Tab-separated table of C-alpha atoms in Angstrom:
chain	number	residue	atom	x	y	z
A	1	MET	CA	83.733	57.492	126.741
A	2	ALA	CA	84.250	53.826	126.266
A	3	SER	CA	80.812	52.552	126.759
A	4	TYR	CA	78.889	55.390	124.302
A	5	GLU	CA	81.340	54.960	121.702
A	6	ALA	CA	81.195	51.286	121.906
A	7	THR	CA	77.524	52.257	121.544
A	8	ALA	CA	78.273	54.143	118.494
A	9	ARG	CA	80.313	51.689	116.710
A	10	ALA	CA	77.476	49.142	117.011
A	11	GLY	CA	74.957	51.297	115.270
A	12	GLY	CA	72.623	51.917	117.776
A	13	GLY	CA	72.108	48.203	117.800
A	14	ASP	CA	71.336	45.881	121.210
A	15	ASP	CA	73.498	43.105	122.206
A	16	SER	CA	72.253	40.627	119.263
A	17	GLY	CA	72.829	42.988	116.370
A	18	TYR	CA	69.299	43.954	116.044
A	19	GLY	CA	68.937	47.255	114.690
A	20	ALA	CA	72.163	47.742	113.924
A	21	LYS	CA	73.236	50.640	111.818
A	22	SER	CA	76.590	51.670	109.206
A	23	TRP	CA	78.324	54.475	111.987
A	24	GLU	CA	81.488	54.972	112.255
A	25	VAL	CA	83.219	56.747	115.373
A	26	GLU	CA	86.173	59.381	115.110
A	27	VAL	CA	88.238	60.432	118.549
A	28	LEU	CA	88.452	64.029	118.066
A	29	SER	CA	90.565	64.648	121.252
A	30	VAL	CA	91.119	62.671	125.508
A	31	SER	CA	92.675	64.396	128.133
A	32	ARG	CA	93.567	61.730	130.683
A	33	THR	CA	93.639	62.744	134.089
A	34	ASP	CA	97.208	61.386	136.796
A	35	LEU	CA	95.465	58.127	137.589
A	36	GLY	CA	94.316	56.523	133.876
A	37	GLY	CA	90.928	57.667	134.066
A	38	ILE	CA	89.502	60.627	131.207
A	39	LYS	CA	88.937	64.384	131.583
A	40	GLU	CA	87.600	65.110	129.191
A	41	ALA	CA	87.197	63.086	125.401
A	42	SER	CA	85.521	64.409	122.293
A	43	LEU	CA	84.346	62.473	119.691
A	44	VAL	CA	82.453	62.776	116.403
A	45	VAL	CA	79.475	59.659	115.156
A	46	SER	CA	78.174	59.437	111.782
A	47	SER	CA	75.953	57.519	109.686
A	48	SER	CA	77.865	57.098	106.738
A	49	LYS	CA	74.393	55.994	104.435
A	50	GLY	CA	72.728	59.554	106.301
A	51	GLY	CA	69.315	59.393	107.489
A	52	GLY	CA	67.496	59.361	111.031
A	53	GLY	CA	67.401	62.670	112.797
A	54	GLY	CA	65.638	62.923	115.516
A	55	TYR	CA	60.976	63.392	117.762
A	56	ASN	CA	60.876	64.653	113.571
A	57	SER	CA	62.294	61.260	111.816
A	58	PHE	CA	59.166	58.939	114.126
A	59	ASP	CA	57.058	61.191	114.526
A	60	SER	CA	56.813	61.463	110.381
A	61	HIS	CA	55.662	58.039	109.915
A	62	GLN	CA	51.106	57.150	110.199
A	63	GLN	CA	50.173	56.594	113.294
A	64	GLU	CA	48.699	53.158	112.498
A	65	ASP	CA	52.310	52.551	111.073
A	66	ILE	CA	53.495	52.088	114.389
A	67	PRO	CA	53.331	50.047	116.696
A	68	GLN	CA	51.119	49.369	120.250
A	69	ASN	CA	54.062	46.575	121.729
A	70	ASP	CA	56.380	48.352	123.691
A	71	GLU	CA	59.449	46.678	122.659
A	72	GLU	CA	58.338	46.733	119.163
A	73	LEU	CA	56.655	50.703	119.367
A	74	THR	CA	60.787	50.676	121.069
A	75	ASN	CA	62.502	49.334	117.726
A	76	HIS	CA	60.388	50.450	115.469
A	77	LEU	CA	61.087	54.268	116.962
A	78	LEU	CA	65.954	53.354	116.899
A	79	SER	CA	65.857	52.208	113.443
A	80	GLN	CA	64.270	55.837	112.681
A	81	LEU	CA	66.738	58.061	113.993
A	82	GLY	CA	70.523	58.330	113.097
A	83	PRO	CA	73.502	59.081	115.728
A	84	TYR	CA	72.261	62.443	116.695
A	85	GLY	CA	68.436	61.223	117.061
A	86	PHE	CA	69.878	58.056	119.021
A	87	PHE	CA	72.177	59.640	121.550
A	88	ARG	CA	70.236	63.397	121.879
A	89	PHE	CA	68.447	63.299	125.030
A	90	GLU	CA	71.976	61.936	127.168
A	91	SER	CA	72.844	65.780	127.346
A	92	GLY	CA	73.372	66.711	130.907
A	93	VAL	CA	75.018	65.249	134.337
A	94	HIS	CA	75.263	61.789	135.030
A	95	ARG	CA	76.131	61.415	138.179
A	96	VAL	CA	77.757	57.751	139.975
A	97	GLN	CA	77.578	56.843	143.381
A	98	ARG	CA	79.913	54.169	144.196
A	99	VAL	CA	82.380	53.002	147.002
A	100	PRO	CA	85.945	52.558	145.208
A	101	VAL	CA	88.262	49.984	146.989
A	102	ASN	CA	89.918	52.018	149.191
A	103	ASP	CA	87.517	53.272	150.892
A	104	VAL	CA	83.909	51.911	153.124
A	105	LYS	CA	82.346	55.561	152.174
A	106	MET	CA	79.850	55.768	149.383
A	107	GLN	CA	81.101	58.814	147.067
A	108	THR	CA	79.388	60.302	144.032
A	109	SER	CA	80.896	61.829	141.159
A	110	ALA	CA	80.080	63.275	138.196
A	111	VAL	CA	80.388	63.486	134.817
A	112	SER	CA	78.484	66.376	132.244
A	113	VAL	CA	77.479	65.605	128.726
A	114	ALA	CA	76.811	67.432	126.192
A	115	ILE	CA	75.317	65.804	122.446
A	116	MET	CA	75.583	68.315	119.695
A	117	PRO	CA	74.425	67.973	115.924
A	118	SER	CA	77.344	68.117	113.832
A	119	LEU	CA	77.772	69.749	110.195
A	120	PRO	CA	78.766	67.779	106.520
A	121	ASP	CA	82.654	69.025	106.433
A	122	HIS	CA	81.165	70.578	102.947
A	123	ALA	CA	79.518	73.096	105.520
A	124	LEU	CA	81.972	74.439	107.464
A	125	PRO	CA	82.997	77.227	105.578
A	126	THR	CA	79.678	79.055	105.196
A	127	ALA	CA	79.124	77.910	109.267
A	128	LEU	CA	82.804	79.355	109.496
A	129	PRO	CA	83.419	82.382	107.855
A	130	PRO	CA	87.770	82.710	107.893
A	131	ASN	CA	87.153	86.448	108.737
A	132	GLU	CA	85.027	84.750	112.539
A	133	LEU	CA	87.770	82.323	113.324
A	134	LYS	CA	91.754	83.055	115.125
A	135	ILE	CA	93.827	79.762	114.700
A	136	ASP	CA	96.619	79.033	116.809
A	137	THR	CA	99.884	76.757	116.158
A	138	MET	CA	101.614	76.340	118.892
A	139	ARG	CA	104.172	72.867	120.228
A	140	ALA	CA	102.035	69.713	121.320
A	141	SER	CA	101.989	69.290	125.422
A	142	GLY	CA	102.370	66.046	127.500
A	143	ALA	CA	103.937	62.613	126.335
A	144	GLY	CA	104.337	61.740	122.625
A	145	GLY	CA	108.443	61.688	121.675
A	146	GLN	CA	110.721	63.857	119.980
A	147	HIS	CA	108.662	64.874	117.381
A	148	VAL	CA	105.290	65.949	119.257
A	149	ASN	CA	106.673	68.193	121.767
A	150	THR	CA	109.325	69.809	118.936
A	151	THR	CA	106.525	70.770	116.823
A	152	GLU	CA	104.185	73.179	116.039
A	153	SER	CA	101.606	70.458	115.504
A	154	ALA	CA	99.081	71.765	117.804
A	155	VAL	CA	96.383	73.621	116.857
A	156	ARG	CA	93.577	76.020	118.677
A	157	VAL	CA	90.785	77.590	116.885
A	158	THR	CA	88.600	80.531	118.324
A	159	HIS	CA	85.359	81.418	117.707
A	160	ILE	CA	85.577	84.887	117.783
A	161	PRO	CA	82.260	86.431	117.933
A	162	THR	CA	81.347	83.621	120.822
A	163	GLY	CA	84.512	82.979	121.676
A	164	ILE	CA	83.677	79.575	121.280
A	165	MET	CA	87.130	77.195	121.157
A	166	ALA	CA	88.671	73.985	120.442
A	167	CYS	CA	92.544	72.660	121.126
A	168	ILE	CA	93.535	69.527	119.812
A	169	GLN	CA	97.277	67.858	119.521
A	170	ASP	CA	96.066	63.998	119.493
A	171	GLU	CA	97.891	63.691	116.000
A	172	ARG	CA	101.267	65.083	114.166
A	173	SER	CA	100.266	65.784	111.698
A	174	GLN	CA	98.945	70.109	112.207
A	175	HIS	CA	96.779	69.679	109.187
A	176	LYS	CA	94.748	67.217	110.717
A	177	ASN	CA	95.114	68.719	114.287
A	178	LYS	CA	92.637	71.980	111.950
A	179	ALA	CA	90.587	70.105	110.427
A	180	LYS	CA	89.512	68.436	113.531
A	181	ALA	CA	89.568	71.423	115.711
A	182	LEU	CA	87.097	72.807	112.969
A	183	LYS	CA	85.204	69.514	112.894
A	184	LEU	CA	84.473	70.451	116.991
A	185	VAL	CA	84.492	74.680	116.801
A	186	ALA	CA	81.449	74.127	114.641
A	187	ALA	CA	79.934	71.327	116.556
A	188	ARG	CA	79.967	73.905	119.175
A	189	VAL	CA	79.149	77.213	117.277
A	190	TYR	CA	76.110	75.018	116.278
A	191	SER	CA	74.767	73.884	119.201
A	192	HIS	CA	75.204	77.315	121.035
A	193	ARG	CA	73.278	79.297	117.688
A	194	LYS	CA	70.303	76.628	118.278
A	195	GLU	CA	70.220	76.814	121.894
A	196	GLN	CA	69.676	80.452	121.322
A	197	GLU	CA	66.551	79.755	118.918
A	198	THR	CA	64.807	77.457	121.137
A	199	LYS	CA	65.239	80.292	124.143
A	200	ASP	CA	63.565	82.777	121.643
A	201	ARG	CA	60.860	80.546	121.041
A	202	SER	CA	60.365	78.718	123.549
A	203	ALA	CA	59.518	75.656	121.468
A	204	ILE	CA	61.114	73.207	124.045
A	205	ARG	CA	60.339	73.105	127.687
A	206	SER	CA	63.107	73.218	130.095
A	207	SER	CA	61.899	69.371	132.058
A	208	LEU	CA	63.125	67.609	129.380
A	209	MET	CA	66.447	68.901	128.348
A	210	GLY	CA	66.971	71.751	130.119
A	211	GLY	CA	67.767	73.910	126.856
A	212	GLY	CA	70.895	71.374	126.376
A	213	ASP	CA	72.210	72.330	130.013
A	214	ARG	CA	74.886	70.588	131.090
A	215	SER	CA	74.579	71.726	134.731
A	216	GLU	CA	71.041	69.543	135.280
A	217	ARG	CA	71.065	66.204	136.272
A	218	ILE	CA	69.390	63.334	134.034
A	219	ARG	CA	70.571	60.079	134.972
A	220	THR	CA	72.505	58.110	138.887
A	221	TYR	CA	73.865	55.218	138.893
A	222	ASN	CA	73.682	53.539	141.595
A	223	PHE	CA	76.493	50.926	142.213
A	224	PRO	CA	75.978	49.914	145.918
A	225	GLN	CA	71.617	49.471	145.031
A	226	ASP	CA	72.270	48.124	141.365
A	227	ARG	CA	69.927	51.018	139.900
A	228	ILE	CA	70.223	53.131	137.337
A	229	THR	CA	67.728	55.740	137.413
A	230	ASP	CA	66.385	58.221	134.444
A	231	HIS	CA	65.135	61.982	136.714
A	232	ARG	CA	63.648	63.028	133.789
A	233	CYS	CA	61.737	60.045	132.397
A	234	LYS	CA	61.280	58.753	136.689
A	235	VAL	CA	62.194	55.138	134.658
A	236	SER	CA	64.759	52.996	136.588
A	237	VAL	CA	66.761	49.498	135.921
A	238	SER	CA	68.746	46.941	137.497
A	239	GLY	CA	72.049	45.858	137.130
A	240	VAL	CA	74.589	48.415	136.184
A	241	SER	CA	77.686	47.007	134.942
A	242	SER	CA	75.542	44.535	132.832
A	243	TRP	CA	73.481	47.905	131.074
A	244	LEU	CA	76.814	49.790	131.320
A	245	SER	CA	79.149	46.853	129.172
A	246	GLY	CA	75.925	46.425	127.111
A	247	GLY	CA	76.204	49.759	125.727
A	248	GLY	CA	71.718	49.103	126.252
A	249	VAL	CA	71.428	52.509	128.597
A	250	VAL	CA	70.215	54.993	125.047
A	251	ARG	CA	68.408	52.185	123.668
A	252	ASN	CA	66.690	51.375	126.884
A	253	PHE	CA	66.328	55.080	127.660
A	254	ALA	CA	65.258	56.828	124.659
A	255	PRO	CA	61.939	55.551	123.973
A	256	TYR	CA	60.570	56.747	127.230
A	257	LEU	CA	62.654	60.793	126.093
A	258	TYR	CA	60.928	60.777	123.285
A	259	MET	CA	57.404	59.711	124.149
A	260	MET	CA	57.479	63.040	127.346
A	261	GLU	CA	58.474	65.151	124.548
A	262	ARG	CA	56.296	64.313	122.564
A	263	GLU	CA	53.474	65.063	125.047
A	264	GLU	CA	54.413	67.439	126.112
A	265	ARG	CA	55.168	69.127	122.895
A	266	VAL	CA	50.893	68.308	122.045
A	267	GLU	CA	50.234	69.337	126.043
A	268	LYS	CA	52.068	73.457	124.554
A	269	LEU	CA	50.056	72.644	121.523
A	270	GLU	CA	46.898	72.674	123.573
A	271	GLU	CA	48.321	75.602	125.716
A	272	GLU	CA	48.364	78.388	122.546
A	273	GLU	CA	45.445	77.181	121.186
A	274	ILE	CA	44.166	78.265	124.063
A	275	VAL	CA	45.177	81.457	125.012
A	276	ASN	CA	45.150	82.153	121.099
A	277	ALA	CA	41.288	81.763	121.710
A	278	LYS	CA	41.838	84.249	124.771
A	279	LYS	CA	43.334	86.533	122.667
A	280	GLN	CA	40.137	86.711	119.959
A	281	SER	CA	37.216	86.219	122.894
A	282	ARG	CA	38.815	89.833	124.088
A	283	SER	CA	39.929	90.912	120.647
A	284	GLY	CA	36.136	90.349	119.719
A	285	GLU	CA	35.089	91.779	123.271
A	286	LYS	CA	36.552	95.330	122.699
A	287	ARG	CA	35.022	95.474	119.137
A	288	LYS	CA	31.280	94.904	120.408
A	289	GLY	CA	31.933	97.060	122.905
A	290	SER	CA	33.345	100.343	120.339
A	291	ARG	CA	29.682	99.446	117.646
A	292	THR	CA	27.500	99.280	120.893
A	293	LYS	CA	29.427	103.405	122.163
A	294	SER	CA	29.298	104.902	118.301
A	295	SER	CA	24.944	103.706	118.137
A	296	HIS	CA	24.472	105.506	120.912
């Protein structure tokens, strides 16, 4: 979480500040373990100036305007992206291999990351009609003092048609917790609907993002070998700690993944053209056969 938050607050820029944009980070909720680690967290990254999307934003420029040098191409691509476009390929399972300080054997752990496009506040009433929502209030649990535990400040919002739910209790204000819960549910419902649309029309192959499936292992951080490997683009880099502390992991792998997606889209279009050509050929042969029979 710390690495993503630092990268987002830097606006996606590198260590020198190159490419940084005006991005804002809002922590919706954080659930910690007994040892002080993070069990689950939700962040919202937004651009105050707007702009920047995903593949389409990059691809909309004329081909001759795109640099051919790898470093220039990377900077050109990332400069076109907004928060969602910058982080979108981080969805999936990130595996960590390390030797704990109290052990001598290497252990493997994993964290599941989901990157979802968020909706602006003015679009929430349309995306989440009141008759599709169930809103419950309750007393917050855990540490927080007398106020937190004696007032019904915690809010749980449930989207009835999908069963998607979010519970927020971080703020002392019930109104603020409700606003955060609505924002989180809206993002999850929107992402759910987009995933269904993608599956229905098979617009993106599963090899790259798995349709947003968070059970797919996408990257391994191997501390003993000091190596990070992305399993989709088959690219590895050395220096785990430096990449994580500097926030450059996303920036390093994003161009490879965007180019990979671009190539897959081209292949898919070529396959569709072949299929359509075969269908037209068969249709023409059938019509020709019918005319031959009628002439006899």
